[in-house]
Coordinates of C-alpha atoms in Angstrom, one line a residue:
Chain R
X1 CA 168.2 -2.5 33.3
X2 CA 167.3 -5.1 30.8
X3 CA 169.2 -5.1 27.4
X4 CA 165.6 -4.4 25.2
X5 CA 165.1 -1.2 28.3
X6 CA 168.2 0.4 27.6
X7 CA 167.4 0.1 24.0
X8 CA 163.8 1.7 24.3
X9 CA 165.7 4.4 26.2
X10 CA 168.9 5.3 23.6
X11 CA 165.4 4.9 20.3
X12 CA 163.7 7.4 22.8
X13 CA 166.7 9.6 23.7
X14 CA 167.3 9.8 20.1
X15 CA 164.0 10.8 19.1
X16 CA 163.3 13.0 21.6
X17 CA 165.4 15.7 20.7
X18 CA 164.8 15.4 17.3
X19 CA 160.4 15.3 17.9
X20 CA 161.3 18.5 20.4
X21 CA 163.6 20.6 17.8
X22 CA 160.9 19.9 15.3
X23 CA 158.1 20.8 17.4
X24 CA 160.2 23.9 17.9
X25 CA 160.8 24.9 14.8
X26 CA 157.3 24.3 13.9
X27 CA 156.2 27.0 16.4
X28 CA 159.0 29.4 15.1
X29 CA 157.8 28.9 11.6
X30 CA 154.2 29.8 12.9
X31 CA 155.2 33.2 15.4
X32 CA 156.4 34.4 12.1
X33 CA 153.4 33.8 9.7
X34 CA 150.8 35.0 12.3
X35 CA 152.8 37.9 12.6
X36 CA 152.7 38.7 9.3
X37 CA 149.6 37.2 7.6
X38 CA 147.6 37.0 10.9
X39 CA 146.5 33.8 12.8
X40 CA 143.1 33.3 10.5
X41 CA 145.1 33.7 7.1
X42 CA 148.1 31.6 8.1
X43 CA 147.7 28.6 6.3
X44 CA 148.6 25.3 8.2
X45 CA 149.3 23.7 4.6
X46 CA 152.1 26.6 4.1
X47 CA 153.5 26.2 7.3
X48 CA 154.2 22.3 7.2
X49 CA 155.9 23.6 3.8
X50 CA 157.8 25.8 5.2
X51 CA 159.2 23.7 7.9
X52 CA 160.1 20.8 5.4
X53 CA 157.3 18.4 7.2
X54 CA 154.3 16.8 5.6
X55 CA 150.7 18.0 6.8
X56 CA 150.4 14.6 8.6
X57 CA 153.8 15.5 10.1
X58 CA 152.5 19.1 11.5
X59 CA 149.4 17.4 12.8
X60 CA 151.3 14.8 15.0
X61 CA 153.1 17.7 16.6
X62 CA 149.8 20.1 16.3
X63 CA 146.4 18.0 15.7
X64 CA 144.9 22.3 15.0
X65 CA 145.8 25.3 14.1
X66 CA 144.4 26.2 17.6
X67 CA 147.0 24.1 19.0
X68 CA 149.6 25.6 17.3
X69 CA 148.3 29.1 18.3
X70 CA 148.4 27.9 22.2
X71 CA 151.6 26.8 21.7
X72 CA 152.9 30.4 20.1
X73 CA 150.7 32.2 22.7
X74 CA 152.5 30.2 25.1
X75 CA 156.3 30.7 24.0
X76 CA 155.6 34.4 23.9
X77 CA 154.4 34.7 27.4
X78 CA 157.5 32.7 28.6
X79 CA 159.4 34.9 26.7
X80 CA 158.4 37.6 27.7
X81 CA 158.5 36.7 31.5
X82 CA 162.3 35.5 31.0
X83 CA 163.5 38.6 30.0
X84 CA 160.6 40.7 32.1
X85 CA 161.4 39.0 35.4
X86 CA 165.3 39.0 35.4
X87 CA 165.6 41.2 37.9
X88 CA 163.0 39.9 40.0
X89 CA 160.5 42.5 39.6
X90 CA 157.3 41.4 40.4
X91 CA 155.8 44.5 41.3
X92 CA 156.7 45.0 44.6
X93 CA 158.9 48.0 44.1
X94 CA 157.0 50.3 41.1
X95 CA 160.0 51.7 40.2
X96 CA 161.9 48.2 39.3
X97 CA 158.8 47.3 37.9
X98 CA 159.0 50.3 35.1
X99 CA 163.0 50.0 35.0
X100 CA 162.1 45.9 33.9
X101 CA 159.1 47.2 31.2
X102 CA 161.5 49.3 29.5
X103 CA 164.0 46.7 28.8
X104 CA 162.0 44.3 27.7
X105 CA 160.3 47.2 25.3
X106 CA 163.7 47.9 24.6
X107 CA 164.4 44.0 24.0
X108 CA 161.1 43.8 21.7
X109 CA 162.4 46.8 19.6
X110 CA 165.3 44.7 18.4
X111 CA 163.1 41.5 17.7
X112 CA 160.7 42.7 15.6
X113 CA 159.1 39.2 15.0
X114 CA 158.0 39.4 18.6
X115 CA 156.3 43.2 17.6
X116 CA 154.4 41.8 14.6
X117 CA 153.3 38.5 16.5
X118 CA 152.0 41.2 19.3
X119 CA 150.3 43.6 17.2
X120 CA 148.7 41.5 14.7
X121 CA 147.0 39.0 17.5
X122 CA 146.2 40.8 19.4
X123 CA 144.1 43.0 17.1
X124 CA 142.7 40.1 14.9
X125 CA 141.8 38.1 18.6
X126 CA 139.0 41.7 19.5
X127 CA 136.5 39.4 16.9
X128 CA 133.8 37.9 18.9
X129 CA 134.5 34.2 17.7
X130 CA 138.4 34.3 17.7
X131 CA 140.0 31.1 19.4
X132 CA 142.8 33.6 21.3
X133 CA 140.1 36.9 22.0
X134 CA 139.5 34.8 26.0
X135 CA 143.7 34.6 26.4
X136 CA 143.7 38.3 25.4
X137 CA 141.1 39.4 27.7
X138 CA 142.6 37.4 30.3
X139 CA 146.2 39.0 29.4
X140 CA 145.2 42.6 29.6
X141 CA 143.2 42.2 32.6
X142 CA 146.3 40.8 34.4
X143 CA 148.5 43.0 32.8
X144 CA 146.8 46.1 34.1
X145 CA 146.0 44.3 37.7
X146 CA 150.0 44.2 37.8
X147 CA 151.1 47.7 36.3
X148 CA 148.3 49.1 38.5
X149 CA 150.4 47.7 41.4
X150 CA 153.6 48.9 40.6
X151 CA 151.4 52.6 40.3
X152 CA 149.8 52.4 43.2
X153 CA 153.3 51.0 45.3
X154 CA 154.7 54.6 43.5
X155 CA 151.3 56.3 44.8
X156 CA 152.5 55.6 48.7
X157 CA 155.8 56.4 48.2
X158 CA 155.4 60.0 46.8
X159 CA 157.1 59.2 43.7
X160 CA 153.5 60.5 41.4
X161 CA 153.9 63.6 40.0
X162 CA 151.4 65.7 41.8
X163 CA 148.0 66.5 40.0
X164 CA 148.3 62.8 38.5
X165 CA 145.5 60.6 39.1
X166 CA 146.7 56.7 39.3
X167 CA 143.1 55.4 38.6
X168 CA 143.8 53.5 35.4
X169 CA 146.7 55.0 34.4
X170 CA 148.1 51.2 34.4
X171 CA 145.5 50.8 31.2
X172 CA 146.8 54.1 29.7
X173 CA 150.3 53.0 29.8
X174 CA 149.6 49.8 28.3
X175 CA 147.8 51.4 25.8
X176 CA 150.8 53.5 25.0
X177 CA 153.3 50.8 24.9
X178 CA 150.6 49.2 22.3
X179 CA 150.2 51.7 20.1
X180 CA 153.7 52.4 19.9
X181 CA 154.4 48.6 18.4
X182 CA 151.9 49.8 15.4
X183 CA 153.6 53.3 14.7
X184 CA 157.0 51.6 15.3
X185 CA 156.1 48.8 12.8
X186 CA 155.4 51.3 9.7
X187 CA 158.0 53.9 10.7
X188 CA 160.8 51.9 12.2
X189 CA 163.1 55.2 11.6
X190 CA 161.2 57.4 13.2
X191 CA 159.8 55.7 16.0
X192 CA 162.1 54.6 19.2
X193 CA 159.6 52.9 21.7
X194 CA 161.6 52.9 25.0
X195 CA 162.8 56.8 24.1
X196 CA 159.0 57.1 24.2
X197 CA 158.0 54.8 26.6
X198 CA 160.2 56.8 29.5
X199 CA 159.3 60.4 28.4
X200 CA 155.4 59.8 29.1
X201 CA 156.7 57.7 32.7
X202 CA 158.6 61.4 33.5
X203 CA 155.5 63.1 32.9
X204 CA 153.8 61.0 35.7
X205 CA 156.6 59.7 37.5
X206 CA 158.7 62.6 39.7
X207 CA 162.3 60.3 39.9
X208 CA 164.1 58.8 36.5
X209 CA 163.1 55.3 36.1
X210 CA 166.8 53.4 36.2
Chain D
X1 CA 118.0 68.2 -26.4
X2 CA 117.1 65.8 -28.5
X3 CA 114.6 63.1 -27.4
X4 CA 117.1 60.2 -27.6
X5 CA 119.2 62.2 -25.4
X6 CA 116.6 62.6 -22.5
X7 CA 115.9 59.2 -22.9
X8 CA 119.5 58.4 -22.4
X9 CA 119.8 61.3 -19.3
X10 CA 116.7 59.5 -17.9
X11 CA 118.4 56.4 -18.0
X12 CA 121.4 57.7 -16.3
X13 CA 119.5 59.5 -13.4
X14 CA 117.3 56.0 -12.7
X15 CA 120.4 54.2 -12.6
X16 CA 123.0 56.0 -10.7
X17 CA 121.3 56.0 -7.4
X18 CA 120.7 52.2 -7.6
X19 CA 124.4 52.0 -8.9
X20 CA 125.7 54.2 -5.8
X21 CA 123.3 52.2 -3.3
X22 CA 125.0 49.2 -4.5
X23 CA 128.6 50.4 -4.4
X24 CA 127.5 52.1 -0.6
X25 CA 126.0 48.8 0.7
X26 CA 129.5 47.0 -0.7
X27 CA 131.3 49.5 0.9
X28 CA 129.4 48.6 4.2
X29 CA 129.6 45.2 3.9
X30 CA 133.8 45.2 3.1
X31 CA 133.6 47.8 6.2
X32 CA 132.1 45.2 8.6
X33 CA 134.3 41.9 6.9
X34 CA 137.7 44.1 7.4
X35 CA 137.0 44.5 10.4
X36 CA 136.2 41.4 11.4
X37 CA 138.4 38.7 9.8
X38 CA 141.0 41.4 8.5
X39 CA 141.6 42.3 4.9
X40 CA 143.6 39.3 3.9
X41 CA 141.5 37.3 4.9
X42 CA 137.8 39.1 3.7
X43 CA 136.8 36.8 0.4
X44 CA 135.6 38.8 -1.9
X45 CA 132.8 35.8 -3.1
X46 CA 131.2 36.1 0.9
X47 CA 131.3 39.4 0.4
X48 CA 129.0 39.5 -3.2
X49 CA 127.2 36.7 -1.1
X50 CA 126.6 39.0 1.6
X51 CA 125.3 42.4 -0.6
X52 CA 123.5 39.7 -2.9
X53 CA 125.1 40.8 -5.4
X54 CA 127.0 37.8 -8.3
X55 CA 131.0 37.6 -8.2
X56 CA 130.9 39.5 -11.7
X57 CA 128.3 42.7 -10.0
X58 CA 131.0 43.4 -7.1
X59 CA 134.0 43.1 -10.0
X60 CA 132.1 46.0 -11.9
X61 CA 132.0 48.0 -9.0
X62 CA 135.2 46.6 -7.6
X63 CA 138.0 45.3 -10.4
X64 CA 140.4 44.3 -7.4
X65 CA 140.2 43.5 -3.5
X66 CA 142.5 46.7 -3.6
X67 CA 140.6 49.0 -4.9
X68 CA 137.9 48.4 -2.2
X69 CA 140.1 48.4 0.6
X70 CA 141.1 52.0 -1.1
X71 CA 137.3 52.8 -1.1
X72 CA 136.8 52.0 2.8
X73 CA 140.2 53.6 3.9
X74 CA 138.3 56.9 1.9
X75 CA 135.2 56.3 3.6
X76 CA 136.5 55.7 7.2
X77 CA 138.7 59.0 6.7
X78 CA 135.8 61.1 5.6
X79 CA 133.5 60.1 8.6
X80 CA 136.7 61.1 10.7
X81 CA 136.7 64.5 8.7
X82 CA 132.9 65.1 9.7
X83 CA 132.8 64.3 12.9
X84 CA 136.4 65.7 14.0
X85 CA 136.7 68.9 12.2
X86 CA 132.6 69.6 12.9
X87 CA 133.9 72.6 15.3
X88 CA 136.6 74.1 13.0
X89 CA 139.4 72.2 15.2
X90 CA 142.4 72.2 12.4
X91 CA 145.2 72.5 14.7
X92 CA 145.3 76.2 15.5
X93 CA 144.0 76.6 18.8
X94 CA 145.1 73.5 21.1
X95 CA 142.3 72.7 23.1
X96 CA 139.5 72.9 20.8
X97 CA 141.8 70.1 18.8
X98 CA 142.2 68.0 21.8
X99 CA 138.3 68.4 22.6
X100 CA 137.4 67.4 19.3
X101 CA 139.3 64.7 19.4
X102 CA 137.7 63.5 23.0
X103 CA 134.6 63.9 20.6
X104 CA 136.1 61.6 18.0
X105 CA 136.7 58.9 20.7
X106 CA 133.5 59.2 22.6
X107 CA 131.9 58.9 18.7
X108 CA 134.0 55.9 18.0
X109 CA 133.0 54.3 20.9
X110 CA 129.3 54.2 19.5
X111 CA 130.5 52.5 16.8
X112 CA 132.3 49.5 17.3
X113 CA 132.7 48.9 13.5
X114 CA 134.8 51.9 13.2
X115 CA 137.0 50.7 16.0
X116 CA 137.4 47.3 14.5
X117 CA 138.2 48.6 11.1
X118 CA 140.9 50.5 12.5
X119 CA 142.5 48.4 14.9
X120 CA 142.8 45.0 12.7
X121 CA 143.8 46.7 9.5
X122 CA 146.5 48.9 11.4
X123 CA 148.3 46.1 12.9
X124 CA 147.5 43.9 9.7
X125 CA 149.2 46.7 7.2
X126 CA 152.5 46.7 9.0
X127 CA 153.3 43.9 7.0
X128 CA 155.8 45.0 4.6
X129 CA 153.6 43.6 1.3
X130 CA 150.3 44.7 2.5
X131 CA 148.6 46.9 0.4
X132 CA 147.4 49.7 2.5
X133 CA 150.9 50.0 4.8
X134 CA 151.8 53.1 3.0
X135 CA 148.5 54.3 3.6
X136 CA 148.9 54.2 7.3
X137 CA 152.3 55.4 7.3
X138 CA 151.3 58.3 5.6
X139 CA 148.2 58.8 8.0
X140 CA 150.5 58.6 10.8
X141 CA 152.8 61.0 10.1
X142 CA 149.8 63.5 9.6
X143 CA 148.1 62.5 12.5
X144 CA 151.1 63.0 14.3
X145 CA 151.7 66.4 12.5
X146 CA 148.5 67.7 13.5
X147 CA 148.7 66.5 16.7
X148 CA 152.0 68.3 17.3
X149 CA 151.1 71.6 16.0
X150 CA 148.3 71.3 18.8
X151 CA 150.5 70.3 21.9
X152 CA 153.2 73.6 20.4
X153 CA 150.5 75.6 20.7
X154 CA 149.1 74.4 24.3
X155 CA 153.2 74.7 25.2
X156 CA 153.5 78.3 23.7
X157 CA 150.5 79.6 25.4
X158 CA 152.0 78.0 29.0
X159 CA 149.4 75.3 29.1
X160 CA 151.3 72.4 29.4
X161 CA 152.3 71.0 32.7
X162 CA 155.8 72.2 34.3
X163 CA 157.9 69.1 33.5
X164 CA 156.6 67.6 30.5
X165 CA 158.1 67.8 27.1
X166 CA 156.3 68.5 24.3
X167 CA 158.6 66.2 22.2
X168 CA 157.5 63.3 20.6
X169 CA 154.2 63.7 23.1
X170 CA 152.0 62.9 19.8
X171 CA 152.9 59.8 18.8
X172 CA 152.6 59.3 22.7
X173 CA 148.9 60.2 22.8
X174 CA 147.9 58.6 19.4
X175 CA 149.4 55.5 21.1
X176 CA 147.3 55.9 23.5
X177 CA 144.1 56.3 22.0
X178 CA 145.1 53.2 19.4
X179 CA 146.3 51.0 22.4
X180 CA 142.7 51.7 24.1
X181 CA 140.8 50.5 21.0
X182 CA 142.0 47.1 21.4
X183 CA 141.7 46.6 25.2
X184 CA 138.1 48.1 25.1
X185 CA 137.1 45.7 22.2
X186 CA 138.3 42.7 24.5
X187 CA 136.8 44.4 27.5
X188 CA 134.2 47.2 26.7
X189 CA 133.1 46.8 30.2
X190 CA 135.7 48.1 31.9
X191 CA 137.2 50.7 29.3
X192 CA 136.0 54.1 28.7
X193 CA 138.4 55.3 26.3
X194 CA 137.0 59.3 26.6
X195 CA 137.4 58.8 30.3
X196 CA 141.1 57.4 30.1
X197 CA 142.2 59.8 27.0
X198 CA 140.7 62.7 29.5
X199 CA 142.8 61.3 32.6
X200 CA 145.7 61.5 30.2
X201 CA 145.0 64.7 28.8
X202 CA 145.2 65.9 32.7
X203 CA 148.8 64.6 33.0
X204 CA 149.6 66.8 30.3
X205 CA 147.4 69.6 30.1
X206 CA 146.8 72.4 32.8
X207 CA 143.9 73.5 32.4
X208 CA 140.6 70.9 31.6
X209 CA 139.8 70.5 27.6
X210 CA 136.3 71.5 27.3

């Protein structure tokens, strides 16, 4: 390696980190403003503010704000799947599948950023010309193709309560783990999502979920 | 009555109307922006713009941005009120509540605008500095107050499902019915929220809700 190589290397080495913590805490800065102002009212002028960089700075890392709103969409999804797919349940076995759903709703509960970013998207991306309403639509439909999985895998086992129809009970369920996030957000005292989450599985599931 | 009176009364009369068409067609037109964009970020000059009305007409109506959201959170509640409590259902007899509210849904449904309104400015007010949050966590609480007092009475007269507790089961089902709003406004082709809140209903419920 050639003396003027090893110094590109050690400038980039150096400046990697620092152009990846940045970049970071860019799109930490933003999950919390569209969580609580919403993605249209966050302002990128604000956020650049808030993170101690210039506008010209925020646009190196994130040329728009639709950039920026891939890149949050993006962290949340990987979050989610970290903490959803410890255990390896990929919807083979429906009942490891619900176990892994209420932890991570559990996990949510005590992060409420992640609640706020969830509810607040997700709801503001239904408008017709919202840049995240196709990665919602695309969400949901994979969500439910998944969760119907897991119902179906408890179908063939026996494990349905009897007189419970699986057809799109997987949208049901996601619906109630939605709605939850709004009623838990304005009543954090009197709302406990994974309390409720497991009550309505033992009215259609016949075991405990572990 | 004097003549300058009736002159004065005849005034009044002439303008009123044309006063509450204006204030009614602002109302509309704040109904449709909420819903859309969300009330942070509605403008209130687009808004004039879009009734035809100047900046200083919607102030005379409208001092603050506040008060109008106040005025549509009246209006969405009082087309709830007709439609929902059309057959008397005020939470004494179980089943007539949960078939209104199959009603309400199947009416919402028609009326996308409705749905929007609710689901963005739901998730939008659980911002802790948004004006209407202690609206909705006051709504809540009723809604889930009503709700309760319906499933107590399906449980007391042995209508409820062997197996499935009562407790909490309203927050569950208003969950529900928000959660659907949002997936059917990203998908209304493949979500039929009466359908899925009747499946539901069927999980819990013993007999069919007419």
């Amino acid at each position: 390696m050639t003396k003027s190589a090893t110094a590109r290397q050690g400038t980039a080495s150096r400046n990697y980190p620092k152009g990846e913590r940045r970049r970071a805490q860019i799109i930490e800065a933003a999950f919390t403003a569209f969580g609580q102002v919403g993605y249209r009212n966050a302002s990128m002028v604000q956020l650049a503010a808030a993170c101690g960089v210039s506008r010209a700075g925020l646009l190196h890392h994130f040329p728009t704000k639709e950039s920026l709103l891939e890149a949050v969409l993006e962290q949340r999804e990987r979050q989610d799947d970290a903490h959803f797919f410890r255990a390896g349940a990929a919807g083979r076995d429906g009942l490891e599948y619900f176990a892994s759903m209420v932890r991570l709703v559990a996990h949510n509960q005590a992060n409420p950023v992640i609640v706020s970013l969830f509810a607040v998207l997700s709801s503001e991306a239904t408008a017709a010309d919202h840049p995240a309403r196709p990665y919602f639509v695309a969400r949901y439909e994979r969500a439910r193709g998944q969760m119907q999985a897991a119902i179906d895998d408890l179908a063939e086992r026996g494990l349905l309560r009897p007189d419970v129809d699986p057809t799109g009970l997987a949208a049901d369920l996601i619906s109630l783990i939605d709605g939850l996030q709004v009623q838990w957000l304005l009543s954090p005292d009197t709302i406990d999502m994974p309390s409720h989450l497991r009550n309505m599985l033992r009215n259609v599931i016949r075991v405990e979920v572990p």
